[in-house]
PDB file of C-alpha atoms and ligand atoms in Angstrom:
ATOM      1  CA  MET A   1     -13.989   0.332   0.187  1.00 40.00           C
ATOM      2  CA  GLN A   2     -12.410  -3.073   1.508  1.00 43.00           C
ATOM      3  CA  ASN A   3     -14.467  -5.271   2.176  1.00 42.00           C
ATOM      4  CA  THR A   4     -13.784  -6.047   6.322  1.00 47.00           C
ATOM      5  CA  ASN A   5     -16.287  -8.899   6.917  1.00 50.00           C
ATOM      6  CA  HIS A   6     -13.336 -11.044   7.218  1.00 62.00           C
ATOM      7  CA  ILE A   7     -12.115  -9.890  10.587  1.00 75.00           C
ATOM      8  CA  SER A   8     -13.559 -11.374  13.840  1.00 84.00           C
ATOM      9  CA  ALA A   9     -15.101  -8.882  16.281  1.00 84.00           C
ATOM     10  CA  LYS A  10     -12.501 -10.030  19.658  1.00 88.00           C
ATOM     11  CA  LYS A  11     -14.706  -9.737  22.361  1.00 85.00           C
ATOM     12  CA  SER A  12     -11.776  -8.961  24.743  1.00 85.00           C
ATOM     13  CA  LEU A  13     -11.252  -5.382  23.592  1.00 87.00           C
ATOM     14  CA  GLY A  14     -15.603  -4.795  23.949  1.00 82.00           C
ATOM     15  CA  GLN A  15     -15.517  -5.278  20.309  1.00 88.00           C
ATOM     16  CA  ASN A  16     -19.715  -3.926  19.552  1.00 92.00           C
ATOM     17  CA  PHE A  17     -19.494  -2.124  15.731  1.00 93.00           C
ATOM     18  CA  LEU A  18     -22.596  -0.114  15.145  1.00 95.00           C
ATOM     19  CA  LYS A  19     -24.014  -0.308  11.706  1.00 94.00           C
ATOM     20  CA  SER A  20     -26.482   3.011  12.427  1.00 97.00           C
ATOM     21  CA  LYS A  21     -26.109   4.579   9.817  1.00 97.00           C
ATOM     22  CA  THR A  22     -28.735   7.125  12.174  1.00 98.00           C
ATOM     23  CA  ALA A  23     -26.912   6.782  15.687  1.00 98.00           C
ATOM     24  CA  LEU A  24     -23.774   7.377  13.733  1.00 98.00           C
ATOM     25  CA  LEU A  25     -25.316  11.003  12.271  1.00 98.00           C
ATOM     26  CA  ALA A  26     -26.846  11.445  15.248  1.00 98.00           C
ATOM     27  CA  MET A  27     -23.435  11.671  17.524  1.00 98.00           C
ATOM     28  CA  ILE A  28     -21.836  14.028  14.834  1.00 98.00           C
ATOM     29  CA  LYS A  29     -25.097  15.746  15.378  1.00 98.00           C
ATOM     30  CA  ALA A  30     -23.991  16.203  19.379  1.00 98.00           C
ATOM     31  CA  GLY A  31     -21.002  17.105  18.859  1.00 98.00           C
ATOM     32  CA  GLU A  32     -21.449  19.408  16.897  1.00 98.00           C
ATOM     33  CA  ILE A  33     -18.543  18.329  14.764  1.00 98.00           C
ATOM     34  CA  ASN A  34     -17.303  21.105  12.056  1.00 98.00           C
ATOM     35  CA  SER A  35     -14.498  21.495   9.571  1.00 98.00           C
ATOM     36  CA  ASN A  36     -12.398  24.084  12.480  1.00 97.00           C
ATOM     37  CA  ASP A  37     -12.692  20.864  14.785  1.00 98.00           C
ATOM     38  CA  ARG A  38      -9.832  18.889  15.911  1.00 98.00           C
ATOM     39  CA  VAL A  39     -11.249  15.151  16.102  1.00 98.00           C
ATOM     40  CA  LEU A  40     -10.231  13.019  19.415  1.00 98.00           C
ATOM     41  CA  GLU A  41     -11.167   9.476  18.280  1.00 98.00           C
ATOM     42  CA  ILE A  42     -11.648   6.195  20.583  1.00 97.00           C
ATOM     43  CA  GLY A  43     -11.417   2.797  18.742  1.00 96.00           C
ATOM     44  CA  PRO A  44     -11.977   3.505  15.237  1.00 97.00           C
ATOM     45  CA  GLY A  45     -12.645  -0.646  14.586  1.00 96.00           C
ATOM     46  CA  GLN A  46     -13.450  -0.616  10.867  1.00 96.00           C
ATOM     47  CA  GLY A  47     -14.271   3.541  10.596  1.00 97.00           C
ATOM     48  CA  ALA A  48     -17.541   3.763  10.376  1.00 97.00           C
ATOM     49  CA  LEU A  49     -17.502   6.564  12.820  1.00 98.00           C
ATOM     50  CA  THR A  50     -14.094   7.820  11.517  1.00 98.00           C
ATOM     51  CA  GLU A  51     -15.823   8.327   7.861  1.00 98.00           C
ATOM     52  CA  LYS A  52     -18.310  10.313   9.206  1.00 98.00           C
ATOM     53  CA  ILE A  53     -16.369  12.815  11.755  1.00 98.00           C
ATOM     54  CA  LEU A  54     -14.064  12.954   8.466  1.00 98.00           C
ATOM     55  CA  GLU A  55     -17.003  14.161   6.323  1.00 98.00           C
ATOM     56  CA  THR A  56     -17.339  17.585   8.202  1.00 98.00           C
ATOM     57  CA  GLY A  57     -14.135  18.515   6.892  1.00 98.00           C
ATOM     58  CA  ALA A  58     -13.071  17.975  10.862  1.00 98.00           C
ATOM     59  CA  LYS A  59      -9.195  16.807  11.343  1.00 98.00           C
ATOM     60  CA  VAL A  60      -9.423  13.528  13.299  1.00 98.00           C
ATOM     61  CA  ILE A  61      -6.980  11.129  15.701  1.00 98.00           C
ATOM     62  CA  ALA A  62      -8.231   8.228  16.095  1.00 98.00           C
ATOM     63  CA  VAL A  63      -6.219   5.338  18.846  1.00 97.00           C
ATOM     64  CA  GLU A  64      -6.433   1.770  17.995  1.00 97.00           C
ATOM     65  CA  LYS A  65      -5.309  -0.435  19.976  1.00 96.00           C
ATOM     66  CA  ASP A  66      -6.256  -4.004  17.903  1.00 96.00           C
ATOM     67  CA  ASP A  67      -3.342  -3.917  15.378  1.00 95.00           C
ATOM     68  CA  ARG A  68      -5.540  -6.037  12.868  1.00 94.00           C
ATOM     69  CA  LEU A  69      -7.377  -2.753  11.944  1.00 96.00           C
ATOM     70  CA  ILE A  70      -4.483  -0.790  11.555  1.00 97.00           C
ATOM     71  CA  ASP A  71      -3.294  -1.640   8.042  1.00 96.00           C
ATOM     72  CA  LEU A  72      -7.519  -1.591   7.157  1.00 96.00           C
ATOM     73  CA  LEU A  73      -7.343   2.006   8.495  1.00 97.00           C
ATOM     74  CA  ASN A  74      -4.366   2.785   6.773  1.00 97.00           C
ATOM     75  CA  GLU A  75      -5.925   1.542   3.805  1.00 97.00           C
ATOM     76  CA  LYS A  76      -9.613   3.051   3.748  1.00 97.00           C
ATOM     77  CA  PHE A  77      -8.587   6.181   4.756  1.00 98.00           C
ATOM     78  CA  ALA A  78      -5.107   6.547   3.096  1.00 98.00           C
ATOM     79  CA  SER A  79      -6.051  10.131   0.668  1.00 98.00           C
ATOM     80  CA  GLU A  80      -7.407  11.629   4.720  1.00 98.00           C
ATOM     81  CA  ILE A  81      -3.854  10.344   6.107  1.00 98.00           C
ATOM     82  CA  LYS A  82      -2.269  11.797   3.111  1.00 98.00           C
ATOM     83  CA  ASN A  83      -3.481  15.563   3.481  1.00 97.00           C
ATOM     84  CA  SER A  84      -2.831  15.123   7.139  1.00 97.00           C
ATOM     85  CA  GLN A  85      -6.470  15.439   7.390  1.00 98.00           C
ATOM     86  CA  PHE A  86      -6.580  11.938   9.659  1.00 98.00           C
ATOM     87  CA  SER A  87      -3.716  10.074  11.784  1.00 97.00           C
ATOM     88  CA  LEU A  88      -4.126   6.616  13.558  1.00 98.00           C
ATOM     89  CA  ILE A  89      -1.976   6.240  16.177  1.00 97.00           C
ATOM     90  CA  HIS A  90      -1.821   2.600  17.155  1.00 97.00           C
ATOM     91  CA  GLY A  91      -2.061   2.367  21.070  1.00 97.00           C
ATOM     92  CA  ASP A  92      -4.274   2.143  23.883  1.00 96.00           C
ATOM     93  CA  ILE A  93      -5.956   5.819  25.227  1.00 96.00           C
ATOM     94  CA  LEU A  94      -5.462   4.822  28.662  1.00 96.00           C
ATOM     95  CA  GLU A  95      -1.866   5.181  28.251  1.00 96.00           C
ATOM     96  CA  LEU A  96      -2.060   8.156  25.726  1.00 96.00           C
ATOM     97  CA  ASN A  97      -0.190  10.724  26.199  1.00 96.00           C
ATOM     98  CA  LEU A  98      -2.014  14.034  25.051  1.00 96.00           C
ATOM     99  CA  GLU A  99       0.028  16.686  26.360  1.00 95.00           C
ATOM    100  CA  LYS A 100       3.252  15.153  24.547  1.00 94.00           C
ATOM    101  CA  LEU A 101       0.058  15.088  20.771  1.00 93.00           C
ATOM    102  CA  GLY A 102       0.575  19.179  21.453  1.00 93.00           C
ATOM    103  CA  PHE A 103      -3.241  19.286  22.800  1.00 96.00           C
ATOM    104  CA  LYS A 104      -5.011  21.790  24.797  1.00 95.00           C
ATOM    105  CA  THR A 105      -7.798  21.965  27.552  1.00 94.00           C
ATOM    106  CA  VAL A 106     -11.136  22.203  25.825  1.00 94.00           C
ATOM    107  CA  ASP A 107      -9.789  22.325  22.082  1.00 95.00           C
ATOM    108  CA  TYR A 108     -10.487  19.354  21.138  1.00 98.00           C
ATOM    109  CA  LYS A 109     -13.241  17.286  20.799  1.00 98.00           C
ATOM    110  CA  LEU A 110     -13.776  13.744  22.206  1.00 98.00           C
ATOM    111  CA  ILE A 111     -16.196  11.182  20.318  1.00 97.00           C
ATOM    112  CA  ALA A 112     -16.179   7.296  20.737  1.00 94.00           C
ATOM    113  CA  ASN A 113     -18.061   4.254  20.242  1.00 94.00           C
ATOM    114  CA  ILE A 114     -15.879   2.649  23.558  1.00 88.00           C
ATOM    115  CA  PRO A 115     -15.012  -0.449  25.017  1.00 87.00           C
ATOM    116  CA  TYR A 116     -17.914  -0.263  27.805  1.00 89.00           C
ATOM    117  CA  TYR A 117     -15.572  -1.919  29.670  1.00 89.00           C
ATOM    118  CA  ILE A 118     -13.094   1.344  30.083  1.00 93.00           C
ATOM    119  CA  THR A 119     -16.426   3.021  30.024  1.00 93.00           C
ATOM    120  CA  GLY A 120     -14.904   4.172  34.561  1.00 93.00           C
ATOM    121  CA  LEU A 121     -12.043   5.558  33.159  1.00 95.00           C
ATOM    122  CA  ILE A 122     -12.529   7.452  30.153  1.00 96.00           C
ATOM    123  CA  PHE A 123     -14.562   9.784  32.206  1.00 96.00           C
ATOM    124  CA  ARG A 124     -11.192   9.611  34.203  1.00 94.00           C
ATOM    125  CA  LYS A 125      -8.660  10.629  32.472  1.00 96.00           C
ATOM    126  CA  PHE A 126     -10.489  12.717  29.267  1.00 97.00           C
ATOM    127  CA  LEU A 127     -12.984  14.979  32.429  1.00 97.00           C
ATOM    128  CA  SER A 128     -11.330  14.999  36.104  1.00 95.00           C
ATOM    129  CA  GLY A 129      -7.560  14.938  33.906  1.00 95.00           C
ATOM    130  CA  SER A 130      -5.912  18.288  33.226  1.00 94.00           C
ATOM    131  CA  ILE A 131      -6.466  17.430  29.691  1.00 97.00           C
ATOM    132  CA  GLN A 132      -9.891  18.453  29.208  1.00 98.00           C
ATOM    133  CA  PRO A 133     -11.989  18.102  25.667  1.00 98.00           C
ATOM    134  CA  LYS A 134     -15.107  20.773  24.850  1.00 97.00           C
ATOM    135  CA  LYS A 135     -17.000  18.096  23.951  1.00 98.00           C
ATOM    136  CA  LEU A 136     -17.404  14.295  24.389  1.00 98.00           C
ATOM    137  CA  VAL A 137     -19.323  12.387  22.862  1.00 98.00           C
ATOM    138  CA  ILE A 138     -19.487   9.638  23.726  1.00 97.00           C
ATOM    139  CA  MET A 139     -21.773   5.982  23.738  1.00 97.00           C
ATOM    140  CA  VAL A 140     -22.447   3.886  26.855  1.00 97.00           C
ATOM    141  CA  GLN A 141     -24.634   1.437  28.336  1.00 96.00           C
ATOM    142  CA  LYS A 142     -27.795   2.522  28.266  1.00 97.00           C
ATOM    143  CA  GLU A 143     -27.967   2.369  31.847  1.00 96.00           C
ATOM    144  CA  ILE A 144     -24.961   4.164  32.355  1.00 96.00           C
ATOM    145  CA  ALA A 145     -26.992   7.042  30.558  1.00 97.00           C
ATOM    146  CA  ASP A 146     -29.504   6.534  32.615  1.00 96.00           C
ATOM    147  CA  ARG A 147     -27.475   6.647  35.836  1.00 96.00           C
ATOM    148  CA  ILE A 148     -25.725   9.938  34.654  1.00 96.00           C
ATOM    149  CA  ILE A 149     -28.519  11.603  33.652  1.00 95.00           C
ATOM    150  CA  ALA A 150     -30.235  10.612  37.116  1.00 88.00           C
ATOM    151  CA  ARG A 151     -33.568   9.608  35.088  1.00 84.00           C
ATOM    152  CA  ASP A 152     -34.793   8.652  38.746  1.00 84.00           C
ATOM    153  CA  LEU A 153     -33.848  12.237  40.282  1.00 88.00           C
ATOM    154  CA  LYS A 154     -31.635   9.654  42.275  1.00 93.00           C
ATOM    155  CA  GLU A 155     -27.618  10.824  42.194  1.00 96.00           C
ATOM    156  CA  SER A 156     -24.798   8.690  41.925  1.00 95.00           C
ATOM    157  CA  LEU A 157     -21.070   8.462  42.898  1.00 95.00           C
ATOM    158  CA  LEU A 158     -21.173   8.113  38.462  1.00 95.00           C
ATOM    159  CA  SER A 159     -23.799  11.033  38.405  1.00 96.00           C
ATOM    160  CA  LEU A 160     -22.099  13.510  40.264  1.00 97.00           C
ATOM    161  CA  SER A 161     -18.501  13.152  39.127  1.00 96.00           C
ATOM    162  CA  VAL A 162     -19.968  13.594  35.494  1.00 97.00           C
ATOM    163  CA  LYS A 163     -21.505  16.498  36.503  1.00 97.00           C
ATOM    164  CA  ALA A 164     -18.894  18.480  38.468  1.00 98.00           C
ATOM    165  CA  TYR A 165     -16.481  18.828  34.939  1.00 98.00           C
ATOM    166  CA  GLY A 166     -20.067  20.029  32.797  1.00 98.00           C
ATOM    167  CA  THR A 167     -24.099  19.329  31.532  1.00 97.00           C
ATOM    168  CA  ALA A 168     -24.714  16.100  31.002  1.00 97.00           C
ATOM    169  CA  LYS A 169     -27.572  14.969  27.825  1.00 98.00           C
ATOM    170  CA  LYS A 170     -29.041  11.053  26.970  1.00 98.00           C
ATOM    171  CA  VAL A 171     -28.660  12.202  23.096  1.00 98.00           C
ATOM    172  CA  MET A 172     -30.933   9.189  22.005  1.00 97.00           C
ATOM    173  CA  LYS A 173     -31.640   5.260  23.045  1.00 98.00           C
ATOM    174  CA  VAL A 174     -29.506   2.687  20.343  1.00 98.00           C
ATOM    175  CA  GLU A 175     -30.634  -0.372  20.387  1.00 98.00           C
ATOM    176  CA  LYS A 176     -28.619  -4.061  20.672  1.00 97.00           C
ATOM    177  CA  GLU A 177     -29.570  -4.677  17.091  1.00 97.00           C
ATOM    178  CA  ASN A 178     -27.772  -1.958  15.670  1.00 97.00           C
ATOM    179  CA  PHE A 179     -24.456  -2.942  16.519  1.00 96.00           C
ATOM    180  CA  SER A 180     -22.052  -6.169  15.121  1.00 94.00           C
ATOM    181  CA  PRO A 181     -22.145  -7.989  16.473  1.00 93.00           C
ATOM    182  CA  ALA A 182     -24.886  -7.707  19.137  1.00 94.00           C
ATOM    183  CA  PRO A 183     -23.629  -6.826  22.694  1.00 92.00           C
ATOM    184  CA  LYS A 184     -26.432  -8.175  25.972  1.00 93.00           C
ATOM    185  CA  VAL A 185     -27.714  -4.686  26.577  1.00 94.00           C
ATOM    186  CA  ASP A 186     -29.008  -1.587  25.205  1.00 97.00           C
ATOM    187  CA  SER A 187     -26.498   1.394  24.372  1.00 97.00           C
ATOM    188  CA  ALA A 188     -27.295   5.344  24.559  1.00 98.00           C
ATOM    189  CA  ILE A 189     -25.217   7.902  23.322  1.00 98.00           C
ATOM    190  CA  LEU A 190     -24.649  10.552  26.124  1.00 98.00           C
ATOM    191  CA  LEU A 191     -23.629  13.705  25.500  1.00 98.00           C
ATOM    192  CA  VAL A 192     -21.274  16.158  28.284  1.00 98.00           C
ATOM    193  CA  ASP A 193     -21.309  19.641  27.317  1.00 98.00           C
ATOM    194  CA  ASN A 194     -19.748  23.063  28.996  1.00 97.00           C
ATOM    195  CA  ILE A 195     -16.810  20.521  30.310  1.00 98.00           C
ATOM    196  CA  SER A 196     -14.957  22.625  32.606  1.00 97.00           C
ATOM    197  CA  LYS A 197     -13.740  22.494  36.190  1.00 97.00           C
ATOM    198  CA  ASP A 198     -14.926  25.763  37.192  1.00 97.00           C
ATOM    199  CA  PHE A 199     -16.846  23.967  40.089  1.00 97.00           C
ATOM    200  CA  PHE A 200     -13.752  23.625  41.203  1.00 97.00           C
ATOM    201  CA  LYS A 201     -12.893  27.650  42.127  1.00 96.00           C
ATOM    202  CA  GLU A 202     -14.283  26.813  45.581  1.00 95.00           C
ATOM    203  CA  ILE A 203     -13.286  23.596  46.578  1.00 97.00           C
ATOM    204  CA  SER A 204     -10.779  20.786  45.850  1.00 97.00           C
ATOM    205  CA  GLU A 205     -11.412  18.223  43.408  1.00 97.00           C
ATOM    206  CA  GLU A 206      -9.666  16.086  45.889  1.00 97.00           C
ATOM    207  CA  LYS A 207     -12.227  16.911  48.966  1.00 97.00           C
ATOM    208  CA  PHE A 208     -15.137  16.680  46.533  1.00 98.00           C
ATOM    209  CA  PHE A 209     -14.055  13.060  45.480  1.00 97.00           C
ATOM    210  CA  GLU A 210     -13.347  12.506  49.207  1.00 97.00           C
ATOM    211  CA  VAL A 211     -16.613  13.466  50.372  1.00 97.00           C
ATOM    212  CA  ILE A 212     -18.917  11.830  47.934  1.00 97.00           C
ATOM    213  CA  LYS A 213     -17.464   8.506  48.751  1.00 97.00           C
ATOM    214  CA  THR A 214     -18.295   8.959  52.148  1.00 97.00           C
ATOM    215  CA  GLY A 215     -21.713   9.871  51.884  1.00 97.00           C
ATOM    216  CA  PHE A 216     -22.024   7.037  49.690  1.00 97.00           C
ATOM    217  CA  ALA A 217     -20.087   4.364  51.264  1.00 96.00           C
ATOM    218  CA  HIS A 218     -23.058   2.385  52.835  1.00 94.00           C
ATOM    219  CA  LYS A 219     -26.203   2.488  50.699  1.00 86.00           C
ATOM    220  CA  ARG A 220     -28.612   2.029  53.423  1.00 89.00           C
ATOM    221  CA  LYS A 221     -26.993   4.854  56.398  1.00 94.00           C
ATOM    222  CA  MET A 222     -28.796   7.965  56.155  1.00 96.00           C
ATOM    223  CA  LEU A 223     -26.052  10.479  54.976  1.00 97.00           C
ATOM    224  CA  ILE A 224     -25.115  11.890  57.912  1.00 97.00           C
ATOM    225  CA  ALA A 225     -24.393   8.759  59.258  1.00 96.00           C
ATOM    226  CA  ASN A 226     -21.828   7.931  56.897  1.00 97.00           C
ATOM    227  CA  LEU A 227     -20.502  11.565  56.957  1.00 97.00           C
ATOM    228  CA  LYS A 228     -19.934  10.942  60.958  1.00 95.00           C
ATOM    229  CA  GLU A 229     -17.208   8.100  60.521  1.00 91.00           C
ATOM    230  CA  LYS A 230     -14.742  10.750  58.249  1.00 94.00           C
ATOM    231  CA  PHE A 231     -16.198  14.142  58.711  1.00 95.00           C
ATOM    232  CA  GLY A 232     -17.568  13.533  62.975  1.00 93.00           C
ATOM    233  CA  LYS A 233     -15.624  16.505  63.930  1.00 93.00           C
ATOM    234  CA  ASN A 234     -18.311  18.426  62.219  1.00 94.00           C
ATOM    235  CA  ASP A 235     -20.879  19.676  64.251  1.00 96.00           C
ATOM    236  CA  LEU A 236     -22.917  18.101  61.123  1.00 96.00           C
ATOM    237  CA  GLN A 237     -26.964  18.215  62.731  1.00 96.00           C
ATOM    238  CA  LYS A 238     -26.394  22.299  62.825  1.00 97.00           C
ATOM    239  CA  ILE A 239     -24.866  22.434  59.201  1.00 97.00           C
ATOM    240  CA  PHE A 240     -27.606  20.293  57.618  1.00 97.00           C
ATOM    241  CA  GLN A 241     -30.203  22.677  59.502  1.00 97.00           C
ATOM    242  CA  GLU A 242     -27.825  25.592  58.480  1.00 97.00           C
ATOM    243  CA  LEU A 243     -28.847  24.139  54.483  1.00 97.00           C
ATOM    244  CA  LYS A 244     -31.697  23.137  54.935  1.00 97.00           C
ATOM    245  CA  ILE A 245     -30.720  19.580  53.943  1.00 97.00           C
ATOM    246  CA  PRO A 246     -33.152  17.112  56.300  1.00 96.00           C
ATOM    247  CA  GLU A 247     -31.866  15.589  58.900  1.00 95.00           C
ATOM    248  CA  LYS A 248     -32.920  12.704  57.028  1.00 95.00           C
ATOM    249  CA  ALA A 249     -31.751  12.974  53.759  1.00 96.00           C
ATOM    250  CA  ARG A 250     -29.699   9.973  52.252  1.00 96.00           C
ATOM    251  CA  SER A 251     -26.747  11.244  49.907  1.00 97.00           C
ATOM    252  CA  GLU A 252     -28.897  10.597  46.856  1.00 96.00           C
ATOM    253  CA  ASP A 253     -30.994  13.257  47.413  1.00 96.00           C
ATOM    254  CA  LEU A 254     -28.348  15.899  47.588  1.00 97.00           C
ATOM    255  CA  LYS A 255     -28.335  17.997  44.242  1.00 96.00           C
ATOM    256  CA  LEU A 256     -25.019  18.816  42.958  1.00 97.00           C
ATOM    257  CA  GLU A 257     -25.009  22.659  44.353  1.00 97.00           C
ATOM    258  CA  ASP A 258     -26.279  21.315  47.924  1.00 97.00           C
ATOM    259  CA  TRP A 259     -22.346  19.231  47.804  1.00 98.00           C
ATOM    260  CA  LYS A 260     -20.590  21.489  46.645  1.00 98.00           C
ATOM    261  CA  GLU A 261     -22.275  24.293  50.032  1.00 97.00           C
ATOM    262  CA  LEU A 262     -21.662  20.970  52.699  1.00 98.00           C
ATOM    263  CA  ILE A 263     -17.878  20.402  51.624  1.00 97.00           C
ATOM    264  CA  LYS A 264     -17.598  24.262  52.195  1.00 97.00           C
ATOM    265  CA  LYS A 265     -18.379  24.011  55.564  1.00 96.00           C
ATOM    266  CA  LEU A 266     -17.207  20.834  56.471  1.00 96.00           C
ATOM    267  CA  ILE A 267     -13.210  20.234  57.787  1.00 91.00           C
TER     268      ILE A 267
HETATM  269  N1  SAM B   1     -16.078   2.937  16.597  1.00 64.06           N
HETATM  270  C1  SAM B   1     -16.459   1.134  15.740  1.00 64.06           C
HETATM  271  C2  SAM B   1     -17.167   2.145  15.615  1.00 64.06           C
HETATM  272  O1  SAM B   1     -18.150   2.568  15.796  1.00 64.06           O
HETATM  273  O2  SAM B   1     -17.973   0.403  14.628  1.00 64.06           O
HETATM  274  C3  SAM B   1     -15.506   0.783  17.032  1.00 64.06           C
HETATM  275  C4  SAM B   1     -16.500   0.706  18.221  1.00 64.06           C
HETATM  276  S1  SAM B   1     -16.228  -1.280  19.547  1.00 64.06           S
HETATM  277  C5  SAM B   1     -17.429  -0.752  20.629  1.00 64.06           C
HETATM  278  C6  SAM B   1     -14.778  -0.168  20.745  1.00 64.06           C
HETATM  279  C7  SAM B   1     -13.334  -0.424  19.555  1.00 64.06           C
HETATM  280  O3  SAM B   1     -12.185   0.432  20.412  1.00 64.06           O
HETATM  281  C8  SAM B   1     -12.404  -1.649  19.243  1.00 64.06           C
HETATM  282  O4  SAM B   1     -12.475  -1.566  17.681  1.00 64.06           O
HETATM  283  C9  SAM B   1     -11.786  -1.798  19.270  1.00 64.06           C
HETATM  284  O5  SAM B   1     -10.586  -2.680  19.325  1.00 64.06           O
HETATM  285  C10 SAM B   1     -11.330  -0.274  20.686  1.00 64.06           C
HETATM  286  N2  SAM B   1     -10.416  -0.510  21.806  1.00 64.06           N
HETATM  287  C11 SAM B   1     -10.709  -1.638  22.536  1.00 64.06           C
HETATM  288  N3  SAM B   1      -9.882  -0.708  23.642  1.00 64.06           N
HETATM  289  C12 SAM B   1      -9.147   0.457  22.754  1.00 64.06           C
HETATM  290  C13 SAM B   1      -8.317   1.112  24.518  1.00 64.06           C
HETATM  291  N4  SAM B   1      -7.405   1.021  25.091  1.00 64.06           N
HETATM  292  N5  SAM B   1      -7.889   1.765  23.363  1.00 64.06           N
HETATM  293  C14 SAM B   1      -7.981   2.212  21.852  1.00 64.06           C
HETATM  294  N6  SAM B   1      -8.988   1.728  21.486  1.00 64.06           N
HETATM  295  C15 SAM B   1      -9.676  -0.076  21.935  1.00 64.06           C
END
């Protein structure tokens, strides 16, 4: 293996390379990656995670934005490239056309130790986008993982917009010392499993996001007051009574299924 130490980490690309073998293997295990899988990896960096995915026998397509890493990766995985187990794309994941590359909904797994500044955009592209992965295993800031799983039992725009597409689980905390260079915050591995758009059989995605965004618009206000702004033509008190939602409820108190029932009644 080539010595890669001379490549200095670019902060602008969120480069914090993962050193912990335990964390790398935990990502593989969480994704239940095996030789039948096709895996899309975002930001292979110096290839630490790529190497572990390839060891399972899975086919890997990795997208790396930093041109300085392309030669290094091509060299490191020359034999896997040659036998078509691995292909490397030099580009920006946010601009990648999944359809053109032959990806189909839930026929691949997404695994990524991503730059944190694009976490939200990754969720949008891969969960609300039309070509969803079967499973998504992603390193995120620990606080973000806790918010998504609603550790404090309080839902948020973020938790609802992930849970509407799959079941979210915090796999393990990864302390900052496990990265080089160490970021300022601790991280966590997040798994989103059972990904689908089944939740949107009875309500549209558009209306779901419109209602939850309205519901969370003003944190200090009660949900009913927030909803009045856009959905005032409804008899909100009556709807809340029918759904057994306390009149004083706050948006964070409602679970995903409560939102669905509420949205079904709103015009
Ligand atoms: N996977 C490696 C690891 O675990 O050590 C590197 C992780 S590092 C946190 C993030 C990687 O994503 C970097 O290699 C960075 O260059 C790459 N990257 C940043 N923005 C990207 C983008 N928009 N598209 C693709 N790769 C990107």
